[in-house]
């Protein structure tokens, strides 16, 4: 399980390593065909900032070689905002006194029909809070069965589950799972996720192993940029991705970069990432 692997890496040491990268490390990484995680750390370090244009051109070249001029669109369907967790940055936080809605299966069907009327969307992302009694695996299995005739590709972004629950959903037509670790800083994780199942760091970080073991075809990963030093978090994410690709090599992976920005009256990120830094990543 990745929680064991993660113990090999010290957060502060990783931060210092990234900050100590120099132009020579960056140039060496830019010359390579196959990069190590250490090379990746050089490319996201402050030392790589002057190389943004060169990295953008390389990135464009790789994108064209691998994907061509393709853009894949997905459409989210929020099926439930009921949640037992209290993530401090989220409006669906259990402590917020807002109306909670979990769609009935007839409502899910009506939403699927409405989405199909909008255009040729084939990738549906089913999103829900974490309230096992209301939107747990039994409910999600029924939702997948309702949505399956309308879409080629069904992905969920819901609570982490047991291996057998993922396997059950794969049987019901699930293609992918998106889950954000939010941060790999285990020491501070609980200050952002004080209650509920999401407060258990190992349960969340090992969810990706459980997805791999269940044969989930595609896994989407990410950290929530704004919580902790984003460079260190992304280095940990890169290590996690390397680990998963080695152990669950049949699965395909994608990485997302959700970024919190300062907002009046809302949750204030501890770390602000600029547009240039986002482009660098
Ligand atoms: S688990 Fe998800 S929906 Fe629930 S409070 Fe946390 S971020 Fe919000």
mmCIF file of N, CA, C and O and ligand atoms in Angstrom, residues 81-94 128-130 182 193 198 204, ligand 1:
data_model
loop_
_atom_site.group_PDB
_atom_site.id
_atom_site.type_symbol
_atom_site.label_atom_id
_atom_site.label_comp_id
_atom_site.label_asym_id
_atom_site.label_seq_id
_atom_site.Cartn_x
_atom_site.Cartn_y
_atom_site.Cartn_z
ATOM 1 N N UNK A 81 -25.471 16.021 -2.631
ATOM 2 C CA UNK A 81 -24.566 16.904 -1.884
ATOM 3 C C UNK A 81 -24.596 16.575 -0.388
ATOM 4 O O UNK A 81 -24.140 17.368 0.429
ATOM 5 N N UNK A 82 -25.149 15.402 -0.052
ATOM 6 C CA UNK A 82 -25.123 14.965 1.355
ATOM 7 C C UNK A 82 -23.707 14.511 1.686
ATOM 8 O O UNK A 82 -23.089 13.774 0.923
ATOM 9 N N UNK A 83 -23.192 14.985 2.829
ATOM 10 C CA UNK A 83 -21.806 14.644 3.157
ATOM 11 C C UNK A 83 -21.590 14.624 4.670
ATOM 12 O O UNK A 83 -22.058 15.512 5.375
ATOM 13 N N UNK A 84 -20.901 13.605 5.132
ATOM 14 C CA UNK A 84 -20.614 13.484 6.564
ATOM 15 C C UNK A 84 -19.235 14.055 6.915
ATOM 16 O O UNK A 84 -18.848 14.042 8.078
ATOM 17 N N UNK A 85 -18.501 14.519 5.916
ATOM 18 C CA UNK A 85 -17.172 15.076 6.181
ATOM 19 C C UNK A 85 -17.269 16.584 6.412
ATOM 20 O O UNK A 85 -18.285 17.206 6.099
ATOM 21 N N UNK A 86 -16.193 17.144 6.922
ATOM 22 C CA UNK A 86 -16.233 18.590 7.170
ATOM 23 C C UNK A 86 -14.938 19.247 6.688
ATOM 24 O O UNK A 86 -14.264 19.929 7.464
ATOM 25 N N UNK A 87 -14.615 19.030 5.417
ATOM 26 C CA UNK A 87 -13.417 19.640 4.829
ATOM 27 C C UNK A 87 -13.568 21.163 4.922
ATOM 28 O O UNK A 87 -14.590 21.711 4.495
ATOM 29 N N UNK A 88 -12.562 21.828 5.478
ATOM 30 C CA UNK A 88 -12.720 23.233 5.852
ATOM 31 C C UNK A 88 -12.869 24.158 4.635
ATOM 32 O O UNK A 88 -13.353 25.272 4.762
ATOM 33 N N UNK A 89 -12.467 23.685 3.449
ATOM 34 C CA UNK A 89 -12.486 24.544 2.260
ATOM 35 C C UNK A 89 -13.724 24.324 1.400
ATOM 36 O O UNK A 89 -13.831 24.898 0.328
ATOM 37 N N UNK A 90 -14.664 23.462 1.847
ATOM 38 C CA UNK A 90 -15.752 23.027 0.956
ATOM 39 C C UNK A 90 -17.121 23.493 1.444
ATOM 40 O O UNK A 90 -17.465 23.344 2.612
ATOM 41 N N UNK A 91 -17.913 24.007 0.506
ATOM 42 C CA UNK A 91 -19.267 24.467 0.834
ATOM 43 C C UNK A 91 -20.217 23.342 1.200
ATOM 44 O O UNK A 91 -21.252 23.577 1.834
ATOM 45 N N UNK A 92 -19.920 22.119 0.784
ATOM 46 C CA UNK A 92 -20.787 20.976 1.124
ATOM 47 C C UNK A 92 -20.462 20.397 2.499
ATOM 48 O O UNK A 92 -21.087 19.417 2.938
ATOM 49 N N UNK A 93 -19.459 20.976 3.160
ATOM 50 C CA UNK A 93 -19.080 20.643 4.538
ATOM 51 C C UNK A 93 -20.320 20.319 5.381
ATOM 52 O O UNK A 93 -21.302 21.057 5.380
ATOM 53 N N UNK A 94 -20.260 19.233 6.107
ATOM 54 C CA UNK A 94 -21.387 18.737 6.917
ATOM 55 C C UNK A 94 -21.956 19.816 7.842
ATOM 56 O O UNK A 94 -23.159 19.837 8.132
ATOM 57 N N UNK A 128 -20.516 13.087 -6.109
ATOM 58 C CA UNK A 128 -21.347 13.129 -4.907
ATOM 59 C C UNK A 128 -20.499 13.379 -3.675
ATOM 60 O O UNK A 128 -19.286 13.170 -3.680
ATOM 61 N N UNK A 129 -21.136 13.856 -2.611
ATOM 62 C CA UNK A 129 -20.494 13.961 -1.309
ATOM 63 C C UNK A 129 -20.332 12.571 -0.713
ATOM 64 O O UNK A 129 -20.566 11.559 -1.392
ATOM 65 N N UNK A 130 -19.940 12.532 0.544
ATOM 66 C CA UNK A 130 -19.676 11.231 1.187
ATOM 67 C C UNK A 130 -20.665 11.019 2.324
ATOM 68 O O UNK A 130 -20.515 11.600 3.413
ATOM 69 N N UNK A 182 -5.829 15.660 -2.103
ATOM 70 C CA UNK A 182 -5.865 17.031 -1.543
ATOM 71 C C UNK A 182 -4.468 17.458 -1.097
ATOM 72 O O UNK A 182 -3.940 18.422 -1.600
ATOM 73 N N UNK A 193 -9.150 18.334 7.153
ATOM 74 C CA UNK A 193 -10.186 17.288 7.075
ATOM 75 C C UNK A 193 -10.414 16.737 8.484
ATOM 76 O O UNK A 193 -10.005 15.625 8.796
ATOM 77 N N UNK A 198 -13.007 10.961 5.711
ATOM 78 C CA UNK A 198 -11.947 11.654 4.973
ATOM 79 C C UNK A 198 -10.832 12.142 5.893
ATOM 80 O O UNK A 198 -9.746 12.489 5.427
ATOM 81 N N UNK A 204 -7.629 7.265 2.697
ATOM 82 C CA UNK A 204 -7.754 7.981 1.428
ATOM 83 C C UNK A 204 -6.588 7.664 0.494
ATOM 84 O O UNK A 204 -6.783 7.335 -0.665
HETATM 85 S S1 LIG B 1 -15.873 15.082 1.199
HETATM 86 FE FE1 LIG B 1 -16.105 16.288 -0.651
HETATM 87 S S2 LIG B 1 -18.219 17.086 -0.597
HETATM 88 FE FE2 LIG B 1 -17.717 16.386 1.490
HETATM 89 S S3 LIG B 1 -16.981 18.220 2.557
HETATM 90 FE FE3 LIG B 1 -15.176 17.156 1.717
HETATM 91 S S4 LIG B 1 -14.775 18.073 -0.312
HETATM 92 FE FE4 LIG B 1 -16.887 18.635 0.342
#
